[in-house]
Coordinates of C-alpha atoms in Angstrom, one line a residue:
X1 CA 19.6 -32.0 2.7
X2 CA 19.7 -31.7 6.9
X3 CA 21.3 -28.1 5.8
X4 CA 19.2 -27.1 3.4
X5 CA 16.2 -28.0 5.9
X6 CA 17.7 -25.9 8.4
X7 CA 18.5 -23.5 6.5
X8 CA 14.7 -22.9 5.5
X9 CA 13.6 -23.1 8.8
X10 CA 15.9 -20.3 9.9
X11 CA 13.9 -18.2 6.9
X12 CA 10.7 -19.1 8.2
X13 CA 11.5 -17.7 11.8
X14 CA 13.6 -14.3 9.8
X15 CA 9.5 -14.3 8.4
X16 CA 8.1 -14.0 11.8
X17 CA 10.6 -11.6 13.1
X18 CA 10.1 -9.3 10.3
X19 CA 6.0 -9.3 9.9
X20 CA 6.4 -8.1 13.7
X21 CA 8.6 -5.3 12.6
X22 CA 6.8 -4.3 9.5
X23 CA 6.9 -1.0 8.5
X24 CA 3.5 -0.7 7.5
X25 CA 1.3 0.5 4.9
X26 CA 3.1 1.9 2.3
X27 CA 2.3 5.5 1.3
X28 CA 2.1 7.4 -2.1
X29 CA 5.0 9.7 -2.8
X30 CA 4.4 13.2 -2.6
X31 CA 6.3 13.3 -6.2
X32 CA 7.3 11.0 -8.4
X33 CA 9.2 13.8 -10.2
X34 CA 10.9 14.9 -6.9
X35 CA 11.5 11.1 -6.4
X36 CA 13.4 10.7 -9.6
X37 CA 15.6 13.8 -8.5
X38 CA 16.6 12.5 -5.7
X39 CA 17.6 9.3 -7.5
X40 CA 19.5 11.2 -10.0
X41 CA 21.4 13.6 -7.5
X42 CA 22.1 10.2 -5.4
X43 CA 23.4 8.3 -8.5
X44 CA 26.0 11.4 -9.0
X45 CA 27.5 12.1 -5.5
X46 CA 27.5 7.8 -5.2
X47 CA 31.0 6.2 -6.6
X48 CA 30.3 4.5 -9.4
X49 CA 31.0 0.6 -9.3
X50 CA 30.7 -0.7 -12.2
X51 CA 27.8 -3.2 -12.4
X52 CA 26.9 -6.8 -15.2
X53 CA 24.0 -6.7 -17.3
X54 CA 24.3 -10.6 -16.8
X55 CA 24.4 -12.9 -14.3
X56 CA 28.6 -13.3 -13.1
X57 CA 30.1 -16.7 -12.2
X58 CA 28.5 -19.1 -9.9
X59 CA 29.3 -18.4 -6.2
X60 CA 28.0 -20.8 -4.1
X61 CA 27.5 -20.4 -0.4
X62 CA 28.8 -22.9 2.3
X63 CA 25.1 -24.8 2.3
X64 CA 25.0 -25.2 -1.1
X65 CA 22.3 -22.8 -1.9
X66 CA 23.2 -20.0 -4.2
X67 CA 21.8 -16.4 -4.7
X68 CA 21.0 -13.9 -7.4
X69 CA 20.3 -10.3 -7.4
X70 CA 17.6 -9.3 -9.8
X71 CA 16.9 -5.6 -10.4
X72 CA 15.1 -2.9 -12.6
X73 CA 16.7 0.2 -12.3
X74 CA 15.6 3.8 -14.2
X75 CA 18.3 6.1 -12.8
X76 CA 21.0 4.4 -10.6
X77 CA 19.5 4.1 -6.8
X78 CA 18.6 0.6 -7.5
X79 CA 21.4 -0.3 -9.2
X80 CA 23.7 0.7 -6.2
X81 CA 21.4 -0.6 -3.8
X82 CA 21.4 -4.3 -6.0
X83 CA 25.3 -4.0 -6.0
X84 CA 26.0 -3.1 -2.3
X85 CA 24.1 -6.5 -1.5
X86 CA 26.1 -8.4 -4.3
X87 CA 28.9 -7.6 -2.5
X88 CA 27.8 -8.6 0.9
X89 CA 26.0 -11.7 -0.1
X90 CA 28.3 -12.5 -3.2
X91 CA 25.0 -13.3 -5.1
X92 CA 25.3 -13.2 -8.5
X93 CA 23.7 -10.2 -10.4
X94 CA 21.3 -9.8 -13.3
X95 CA 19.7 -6.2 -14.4
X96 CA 16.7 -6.1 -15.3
X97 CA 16.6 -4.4 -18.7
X98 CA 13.9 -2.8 -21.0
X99 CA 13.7 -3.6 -24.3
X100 CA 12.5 -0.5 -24.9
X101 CA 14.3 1.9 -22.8
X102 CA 12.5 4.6 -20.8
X103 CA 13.2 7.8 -21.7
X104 CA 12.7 11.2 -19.3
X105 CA 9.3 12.0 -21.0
X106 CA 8.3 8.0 -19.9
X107 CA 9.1 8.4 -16.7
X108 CA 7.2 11.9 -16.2
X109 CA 4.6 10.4 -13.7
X110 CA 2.8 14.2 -13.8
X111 CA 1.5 13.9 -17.0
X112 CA -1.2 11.0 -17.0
X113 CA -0.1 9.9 -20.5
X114 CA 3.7 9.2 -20.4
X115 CA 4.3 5.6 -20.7
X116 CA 5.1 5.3 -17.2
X117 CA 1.9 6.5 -15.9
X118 CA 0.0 4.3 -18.9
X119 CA 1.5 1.2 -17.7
X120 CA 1.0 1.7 -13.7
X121 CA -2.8 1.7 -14.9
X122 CA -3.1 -1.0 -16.9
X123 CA -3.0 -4.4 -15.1
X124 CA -2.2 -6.2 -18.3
X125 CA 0.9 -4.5 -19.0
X126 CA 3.9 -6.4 -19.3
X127 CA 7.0 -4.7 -20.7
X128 CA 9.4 -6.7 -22.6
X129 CA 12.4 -7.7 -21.5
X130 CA 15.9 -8.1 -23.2
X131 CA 17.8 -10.9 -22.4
X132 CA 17.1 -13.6 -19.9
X133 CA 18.8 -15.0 -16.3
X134 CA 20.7 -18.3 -17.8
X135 CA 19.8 -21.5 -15.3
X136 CA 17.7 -19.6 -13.4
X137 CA 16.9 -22.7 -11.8
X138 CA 20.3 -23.2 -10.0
X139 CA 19.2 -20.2 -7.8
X140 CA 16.7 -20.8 -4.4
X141 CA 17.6 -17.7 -3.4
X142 CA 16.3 -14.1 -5.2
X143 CA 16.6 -10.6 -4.0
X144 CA 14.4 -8.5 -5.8
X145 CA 14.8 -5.1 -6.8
X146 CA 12.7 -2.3 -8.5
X147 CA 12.2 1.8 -7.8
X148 CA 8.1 2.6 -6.4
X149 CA 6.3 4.0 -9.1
X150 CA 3.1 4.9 -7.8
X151 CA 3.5 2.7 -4.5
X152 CA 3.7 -0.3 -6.7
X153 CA 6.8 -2.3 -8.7
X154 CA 7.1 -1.0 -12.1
X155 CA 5.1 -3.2 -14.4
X156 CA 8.3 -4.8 -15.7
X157 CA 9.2 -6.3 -12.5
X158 CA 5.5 -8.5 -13.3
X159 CA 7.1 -9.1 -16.3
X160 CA 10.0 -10.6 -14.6
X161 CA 8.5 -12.7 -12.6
X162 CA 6.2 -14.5 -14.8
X163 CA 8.8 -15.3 -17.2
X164 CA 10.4 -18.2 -15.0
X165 CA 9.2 -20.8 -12.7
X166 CA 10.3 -20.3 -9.5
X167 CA 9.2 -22.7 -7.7
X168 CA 10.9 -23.7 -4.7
X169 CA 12.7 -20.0 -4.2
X170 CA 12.9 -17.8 -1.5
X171 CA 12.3 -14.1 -2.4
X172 CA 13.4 -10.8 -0.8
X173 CA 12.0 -7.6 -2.4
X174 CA 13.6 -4.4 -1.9
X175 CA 12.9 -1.4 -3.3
X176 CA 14.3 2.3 -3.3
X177 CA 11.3 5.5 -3.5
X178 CA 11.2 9.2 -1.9
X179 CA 8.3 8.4 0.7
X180 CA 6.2 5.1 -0.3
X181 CA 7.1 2.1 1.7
X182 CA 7.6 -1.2 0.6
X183 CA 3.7 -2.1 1.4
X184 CA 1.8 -3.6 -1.1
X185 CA 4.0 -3.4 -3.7
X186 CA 5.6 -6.7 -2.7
X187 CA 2.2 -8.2 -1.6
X188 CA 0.8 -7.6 -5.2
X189 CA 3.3 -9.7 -6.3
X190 CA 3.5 -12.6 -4.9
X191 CA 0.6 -14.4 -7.1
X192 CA 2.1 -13.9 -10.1
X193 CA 4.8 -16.5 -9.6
X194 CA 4.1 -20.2 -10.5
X195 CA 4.9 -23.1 -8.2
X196 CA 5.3 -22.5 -4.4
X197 CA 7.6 -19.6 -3.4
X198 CA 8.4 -18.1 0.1
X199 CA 8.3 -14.4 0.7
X200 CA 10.5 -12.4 3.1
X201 CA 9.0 -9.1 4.0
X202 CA 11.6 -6.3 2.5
X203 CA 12.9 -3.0 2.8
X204 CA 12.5 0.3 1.5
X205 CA 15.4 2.3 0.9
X206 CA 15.8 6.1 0.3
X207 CA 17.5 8.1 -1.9
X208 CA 20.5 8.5 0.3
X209 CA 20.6 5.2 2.0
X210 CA 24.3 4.3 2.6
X211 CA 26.5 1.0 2.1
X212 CA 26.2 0.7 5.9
X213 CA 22.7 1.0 6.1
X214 CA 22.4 -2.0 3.1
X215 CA 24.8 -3.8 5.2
X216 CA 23.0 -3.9 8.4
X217 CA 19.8 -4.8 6.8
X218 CA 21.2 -8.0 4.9
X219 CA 23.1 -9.3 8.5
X220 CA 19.9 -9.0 10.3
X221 CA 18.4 -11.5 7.6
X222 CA 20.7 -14.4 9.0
X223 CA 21.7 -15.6 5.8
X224 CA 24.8 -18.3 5.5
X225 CA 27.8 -16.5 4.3
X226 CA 29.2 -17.1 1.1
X227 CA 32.6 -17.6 -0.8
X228 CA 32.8 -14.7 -2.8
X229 CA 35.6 -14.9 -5.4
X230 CA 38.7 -12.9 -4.9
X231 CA 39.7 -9.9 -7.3
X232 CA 42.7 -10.5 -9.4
X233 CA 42.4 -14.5 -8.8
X234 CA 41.9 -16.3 -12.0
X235 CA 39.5 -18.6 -12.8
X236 CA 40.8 -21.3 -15.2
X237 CA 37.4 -23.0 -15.4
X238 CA 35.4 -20.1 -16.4
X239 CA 38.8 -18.9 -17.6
X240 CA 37.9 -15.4 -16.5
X241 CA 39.5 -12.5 -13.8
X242 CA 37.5 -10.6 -11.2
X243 CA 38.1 -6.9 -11.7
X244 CA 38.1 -4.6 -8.7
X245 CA 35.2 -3.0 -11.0
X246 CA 32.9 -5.8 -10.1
X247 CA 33.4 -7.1 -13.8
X248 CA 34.4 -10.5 -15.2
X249 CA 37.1 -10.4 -17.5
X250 CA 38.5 -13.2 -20.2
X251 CA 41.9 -14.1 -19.5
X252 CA 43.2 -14.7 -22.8
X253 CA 41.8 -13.1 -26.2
X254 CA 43.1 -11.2 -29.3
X255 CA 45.4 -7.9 -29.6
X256 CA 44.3 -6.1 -32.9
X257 CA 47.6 -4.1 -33.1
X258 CA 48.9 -3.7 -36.7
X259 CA 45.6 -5.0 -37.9
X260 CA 43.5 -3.7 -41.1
X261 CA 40.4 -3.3 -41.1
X262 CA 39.7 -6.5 -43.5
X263 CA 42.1 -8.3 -41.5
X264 CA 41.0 -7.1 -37.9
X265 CA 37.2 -8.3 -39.0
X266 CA 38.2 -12.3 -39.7
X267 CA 40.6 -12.2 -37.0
X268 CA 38.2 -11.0 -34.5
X269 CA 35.3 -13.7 -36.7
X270 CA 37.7 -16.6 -35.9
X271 CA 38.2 -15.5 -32.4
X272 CA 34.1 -15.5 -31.2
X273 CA 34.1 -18.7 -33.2
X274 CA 36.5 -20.1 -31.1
X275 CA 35.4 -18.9 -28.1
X276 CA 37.3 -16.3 -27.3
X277 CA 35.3 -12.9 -25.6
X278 CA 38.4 -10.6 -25.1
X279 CA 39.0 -8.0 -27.9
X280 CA 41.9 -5.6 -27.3
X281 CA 41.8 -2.3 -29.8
X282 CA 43.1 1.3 -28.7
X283 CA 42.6 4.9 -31.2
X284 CA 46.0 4.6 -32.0
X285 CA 45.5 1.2 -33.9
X286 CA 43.1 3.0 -36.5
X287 CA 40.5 0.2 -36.2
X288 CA 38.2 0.7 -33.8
X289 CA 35.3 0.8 -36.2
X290 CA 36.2 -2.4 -37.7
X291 CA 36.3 -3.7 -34.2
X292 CA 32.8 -2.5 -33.6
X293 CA 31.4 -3.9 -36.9
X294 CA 32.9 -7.1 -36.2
X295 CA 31.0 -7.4 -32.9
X296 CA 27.8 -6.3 -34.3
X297 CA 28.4 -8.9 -37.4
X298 CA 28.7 -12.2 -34.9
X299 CA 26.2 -13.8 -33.6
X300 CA 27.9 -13.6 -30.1
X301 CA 25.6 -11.5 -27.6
X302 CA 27.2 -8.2 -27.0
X303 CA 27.4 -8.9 -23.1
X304 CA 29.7 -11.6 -23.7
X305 CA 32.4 -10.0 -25.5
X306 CA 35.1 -7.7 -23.2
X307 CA 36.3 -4.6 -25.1
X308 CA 39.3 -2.9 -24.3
X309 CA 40.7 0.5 -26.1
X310 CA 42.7 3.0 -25.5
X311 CA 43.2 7.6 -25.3
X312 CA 46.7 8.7 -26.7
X313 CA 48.3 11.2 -25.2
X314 CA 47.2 13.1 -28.1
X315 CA 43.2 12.6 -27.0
X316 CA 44.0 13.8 -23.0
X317 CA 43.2 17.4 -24.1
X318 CA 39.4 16.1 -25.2
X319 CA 39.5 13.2 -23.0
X320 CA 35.6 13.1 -22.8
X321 CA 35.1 14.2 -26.9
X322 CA 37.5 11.0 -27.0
X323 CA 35.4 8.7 -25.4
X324 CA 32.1 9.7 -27.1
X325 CA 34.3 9.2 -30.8
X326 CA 35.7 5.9 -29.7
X327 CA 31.7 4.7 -29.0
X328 CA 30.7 6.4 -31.9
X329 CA 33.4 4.7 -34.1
X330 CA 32.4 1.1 -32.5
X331 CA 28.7 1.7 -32.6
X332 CA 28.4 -0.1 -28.9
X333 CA 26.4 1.4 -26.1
X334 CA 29.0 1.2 -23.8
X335 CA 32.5 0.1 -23.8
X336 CA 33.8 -3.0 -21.0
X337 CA 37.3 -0.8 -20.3
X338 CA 39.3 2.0 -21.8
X339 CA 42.8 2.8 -20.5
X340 CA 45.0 5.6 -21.1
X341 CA 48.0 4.5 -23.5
X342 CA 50.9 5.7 -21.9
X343 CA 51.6 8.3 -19.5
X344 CA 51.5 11.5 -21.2
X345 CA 50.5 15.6 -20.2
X346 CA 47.3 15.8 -19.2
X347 CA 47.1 12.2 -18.0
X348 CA 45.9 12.6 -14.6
X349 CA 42.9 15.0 -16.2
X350 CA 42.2 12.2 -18.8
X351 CA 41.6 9.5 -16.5
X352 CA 39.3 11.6 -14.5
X353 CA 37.6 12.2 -17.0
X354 CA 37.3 8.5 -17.7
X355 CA 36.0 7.8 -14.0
X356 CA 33.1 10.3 -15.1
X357 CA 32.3 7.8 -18.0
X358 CA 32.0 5.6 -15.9
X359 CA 29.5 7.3 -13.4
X360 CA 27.9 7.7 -16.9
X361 CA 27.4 4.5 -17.8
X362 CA 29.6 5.1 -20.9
X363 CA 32.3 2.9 -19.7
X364 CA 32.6 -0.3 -17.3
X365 CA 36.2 -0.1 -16.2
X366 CA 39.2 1.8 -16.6
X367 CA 43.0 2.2 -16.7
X368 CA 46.6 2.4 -17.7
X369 CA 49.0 1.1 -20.2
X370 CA 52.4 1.5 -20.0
X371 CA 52.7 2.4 -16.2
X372 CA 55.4 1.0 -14.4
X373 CA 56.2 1.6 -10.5
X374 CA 57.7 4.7 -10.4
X375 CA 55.0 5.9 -12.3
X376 CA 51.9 4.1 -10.4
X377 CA 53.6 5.7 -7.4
X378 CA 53.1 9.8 -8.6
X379 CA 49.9 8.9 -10.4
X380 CA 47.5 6.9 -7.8
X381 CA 47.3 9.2 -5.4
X382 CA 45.9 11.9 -7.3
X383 CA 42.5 9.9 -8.7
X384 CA 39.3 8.5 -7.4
X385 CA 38.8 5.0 -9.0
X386 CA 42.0 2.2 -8.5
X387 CA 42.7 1.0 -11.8
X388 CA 41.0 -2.3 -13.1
X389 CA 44.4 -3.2 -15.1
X390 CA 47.8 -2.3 -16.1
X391 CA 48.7 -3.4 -19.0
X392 CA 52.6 -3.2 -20.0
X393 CA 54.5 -5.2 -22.4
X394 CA 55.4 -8.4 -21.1
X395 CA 57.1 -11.9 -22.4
X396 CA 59.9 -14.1 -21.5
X397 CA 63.0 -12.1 -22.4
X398 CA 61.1 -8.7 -20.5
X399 CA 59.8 -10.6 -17.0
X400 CA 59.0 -7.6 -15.0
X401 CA 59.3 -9.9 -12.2
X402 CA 59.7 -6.5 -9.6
X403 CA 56.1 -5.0 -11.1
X404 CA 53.6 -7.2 -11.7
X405 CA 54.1 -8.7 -8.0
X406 CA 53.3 -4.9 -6.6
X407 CA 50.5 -4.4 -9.5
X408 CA 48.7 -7.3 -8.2
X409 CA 49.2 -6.1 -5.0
X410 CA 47.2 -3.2 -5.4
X411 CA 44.3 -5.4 -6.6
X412 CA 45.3 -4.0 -10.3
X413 CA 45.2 -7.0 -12.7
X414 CA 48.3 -7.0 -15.2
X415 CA 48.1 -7.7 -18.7
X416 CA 50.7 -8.1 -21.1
X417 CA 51.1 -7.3 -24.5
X418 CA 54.2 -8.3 -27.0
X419 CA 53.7 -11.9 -25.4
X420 CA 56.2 -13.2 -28.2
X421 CA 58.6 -10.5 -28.2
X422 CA 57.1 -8.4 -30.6
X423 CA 58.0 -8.2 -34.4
X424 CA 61.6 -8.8 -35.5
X425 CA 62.1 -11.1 -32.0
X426 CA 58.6 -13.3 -32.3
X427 CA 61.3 -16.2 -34.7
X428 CA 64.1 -16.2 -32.0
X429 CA 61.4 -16.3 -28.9
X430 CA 59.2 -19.2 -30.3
X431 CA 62.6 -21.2 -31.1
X432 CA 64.5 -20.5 -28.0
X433 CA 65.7 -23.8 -27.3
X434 CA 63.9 -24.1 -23.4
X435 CA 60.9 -22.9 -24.8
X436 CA 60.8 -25.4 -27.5
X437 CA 61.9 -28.4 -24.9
X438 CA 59.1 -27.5 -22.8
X439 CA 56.5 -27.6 -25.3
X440 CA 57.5 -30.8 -27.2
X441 CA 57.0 -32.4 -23.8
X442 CA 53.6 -31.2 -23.2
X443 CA 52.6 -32.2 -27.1
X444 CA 51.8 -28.0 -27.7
X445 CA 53.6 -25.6 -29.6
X446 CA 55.9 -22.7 -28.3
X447 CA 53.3 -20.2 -28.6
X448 CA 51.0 -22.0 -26.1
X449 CA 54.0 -23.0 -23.3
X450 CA 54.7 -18.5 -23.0
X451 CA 50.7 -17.7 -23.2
X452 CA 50.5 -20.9 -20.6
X453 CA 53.5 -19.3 -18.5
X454 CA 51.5 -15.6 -18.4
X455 CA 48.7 -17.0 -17.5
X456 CA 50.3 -19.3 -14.3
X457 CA 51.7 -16.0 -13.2
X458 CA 48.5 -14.1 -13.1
X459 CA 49.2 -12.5 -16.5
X460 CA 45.9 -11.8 -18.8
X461 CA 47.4 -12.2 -22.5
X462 CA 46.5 -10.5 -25.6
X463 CA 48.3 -11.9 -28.8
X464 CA 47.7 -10.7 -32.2
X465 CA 47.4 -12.7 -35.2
X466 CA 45.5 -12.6 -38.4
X467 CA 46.0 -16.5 -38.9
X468 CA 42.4 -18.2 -37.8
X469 CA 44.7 -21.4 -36.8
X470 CA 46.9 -19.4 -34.4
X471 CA 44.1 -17.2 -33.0
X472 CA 42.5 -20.5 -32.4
X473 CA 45.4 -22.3 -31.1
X474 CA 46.7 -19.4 -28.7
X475 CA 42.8 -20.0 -27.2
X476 CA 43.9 -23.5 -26.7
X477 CA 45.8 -23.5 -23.3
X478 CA 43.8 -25.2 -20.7
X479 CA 44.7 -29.2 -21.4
X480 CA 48.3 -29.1 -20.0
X481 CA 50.1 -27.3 -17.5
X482 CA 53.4 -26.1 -16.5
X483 CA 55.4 -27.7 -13.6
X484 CA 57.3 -25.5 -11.3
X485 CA 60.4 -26.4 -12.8
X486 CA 59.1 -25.5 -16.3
X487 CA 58.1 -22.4 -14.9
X488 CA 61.0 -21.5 -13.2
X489 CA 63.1 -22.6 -16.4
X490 CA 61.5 -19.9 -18.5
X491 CA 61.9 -17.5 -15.4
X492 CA 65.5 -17.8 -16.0
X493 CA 65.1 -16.6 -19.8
X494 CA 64.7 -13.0 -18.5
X495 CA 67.1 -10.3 -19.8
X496 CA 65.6 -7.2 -19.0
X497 CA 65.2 -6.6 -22.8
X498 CA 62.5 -4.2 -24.0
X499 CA 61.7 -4.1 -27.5
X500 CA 59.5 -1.0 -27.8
X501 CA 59.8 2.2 -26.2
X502 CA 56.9 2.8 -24.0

């Protein structure tokens, strides 16, 4: 409590610093149509990272308090602006989102009767909002994010803000506009929140405001630094993976391989009923759709499931046609990560193409399957955007002891597919005689000791089954764990033995 006392009284004296320093009245912008270009043409030239439409993981900061990063975002500037902060704070996001999303006419602030324009004027609006921040009381901390429309915060942002009780919670508004500065739009907020909040004076930001220039304005606020979670480092309590994307991941889920359509459907039913978020598909599996309809079938929100699929080298060619068929076939608005199948001609073109789906918004993260070090070696170097994941087959008799320590080391996350061998070798992997030792001692079957094994090695595991049992039991792996001995023992299994071709 001492802490937390301090810490408050350091805000109050950041509050005096920064009324001194005030930029002053805001001012209107000499466009709003020129201000939405210069958003767009920002949102191109920046690097697109990746961003989650829901809150992440709790990070907590060494007093105990912990932050979130609220934003409403039309055309990108926000969002980066929202992000860079994230990342310096480790504050856990949460986009702002429309139910009804604006469209280009909305937002054409010329013409006095887009919907824009209609809601700037009318005090009661109040936008919907889709979704909500979970355990929004766990936060005391909110930066606050929103474009000027007008000089003011887009009507949604009032939305926002009545929606929760806030009481007890510092906020820090920044916003991002061509001219206007942060002004009144903050000060018009601040009655809409119930219970007793405290107020930091904000920041504009412009169009082409840098990562530096974010940077330096968070360090002057003083705040306590935080313990940000480390990509690639597993959580087994969330039982998720930081991506070098900025996404959370699942560490274990289903591989769809060899599955119909009927089958892929209750497979992927038993799996969201069990818990399980990670769905792995790819073009070649011909099921994409039934993937797709599966997730739209469950009750499970959308921004809870991870989707991963796949371009064959035969889709490189028409890399970008590919990636609007394989949201097409699923029906989703976006897909969580696509990777290339295996290196192929044309590869290098393909995944740029897949880092401009990204800057689109089409696609969250990206990368390869079926890249080993030889190949990582010729191929990094000519592309933008690292690699989220590798994924390459993997299981005990095919360690690849000598690549997934250099994957991880590029901040790549491996995942491995064929966990038990693959058909024709699943029988003699699942009895081999250490395996089967091992798991009798821990009360679990053979199946869970080698998922159990990946994941203690930093190993993200897909298996496929069409049994609801099995694809709830390979979910099942976080009530025992392997010694070093056990670990090492299934080490020793390796034979260097492949058993497909890629």
């Amino acid at each position: 409590m001492k802490r937390w006392i301090v810490f408050m009284l350091s805000i109050c004296m950041l509050m005096i610093l920064a009324a001194c320093t005030s930029e002053g009245s805001e001012t209107q912008n000499t466009s709003e149509t020129e201000s939405v270009a210069a958003e767009n043409q920002t949102n191109a030239e920046t690097e697109s990272k990746a961003q989650e439409n829901e809150t992440n993981d709790t990070v907590s900061d060494t007093t105990g308090s912990k932050i979130l990063v609220a934003y409403f975002s039309c055309t990108g500037t926000t969002e980066q602006i929202a992000d860079w902060i994230a990342d310096k704070t480790g504050a856990d996001l949460y986009e702002i989102t429309p139910e009804t999303p604006y469209t280009e006419d909305d937002l054409n602030y010329n013409d006095s009767s887009s919907r824009a324009n209609q809601e700037q004027a009318d005090s009661s609006a109040r936008p919907a909002i889709s979704g909500s921040v979970d355990n929004i009381e766990q936060y005391n901390m909110i930066f606050l994010g929103y474009p000027i429309w007008h000089g003011q915060a887009p009507k949604i942002i009032y939305t926002f803000l009545e929606s929760y009780d806030l009481s007890d919670v510092t906020i820090i508004p920044f916003c991002t506009s061509h001219s206007s500065g942060i002004g009144s739009s903050a000060e018009n907020l601040h009655d809409l929140c119930s219970g007793t909040v405290t107020w930091m004076d904000g920041q504009r930001f412009s169009g082409d405001a840098t990562e530096n220039d974010v940077i330096e304005w968070v360090d002057s606020l003083g705040l306590p630094e935080s313990e940000a979670r480390t990509v690639g480092e597993f959580d087994f309590e969330t039982k998720t993976v930081l991506l070098n994307s900025g996404y959370e991941m699942p560490i274990m889920g289903l591989g769809t391989y060899s599955l119909t359509d009927e089958e892929c459907a209750v497979s992927i039913a038993a799996l969201l009923e069990a818990g399980g978020r990670l769905i792995d598909t790819a073009y070649m599996y011909g099921n994409e759709a039934a993937v797709g309809q599966a997730i739209r079938d469950s009750d499970v929100p959308r921004e809870e499931i991870f989707v991963i699929t796949k371009l064959y080298p035969s889709q490189f060619d028409n890399a970008a046609e590919a990636i609007d068929e394989a949201l097409e076939k699923m029906g989703l608005d976006y897909i969580d990560m696509i990777l290339l199948h295996h290196p192929g001609d044309g590869d290098v073109e393909a995944y740029l193409a897949l880092e401009q789906a990204v800057a689109d918004g089409k696609v969250h993260s990206i990368g390869l399957s079926n890249w080993y070090v030889e190949e990582l070696e010729e191929f990094l170097p000519q592309v933008n955007i690292t690699p989220a994941l590798v994924q390459n087959e993997i299981h005990p008799y095919y360690q690849e002891n000598d690549v997934i320590p250099y994957i991880q080391s590029l901040g790549i996350v491996v995942q491995g597919w064929y966990p038990f061998g693959g058909r024709g070798h699943t029988a003699e992997l699942l009895g081999d005689e250490t395996i089967s030792a091992i798991a009798e001692v821990h009360g679990v079957s053979s199946a869970q000791v080698i998922l159990r094994w990946n994941l203690q090695k930093g190993v993200v595991v897909i298996p496929g089954s069409s049994d609801p049992d099995h694809i709830r039991e390979n979910l099942d792996l976080f009530g025992f764990e392997l010694t070093d001995e056990e670990m090492e023992a299934i080490n020793a299994l390796d034979r260097n033995e492949k058993h497909d071709w890629y």
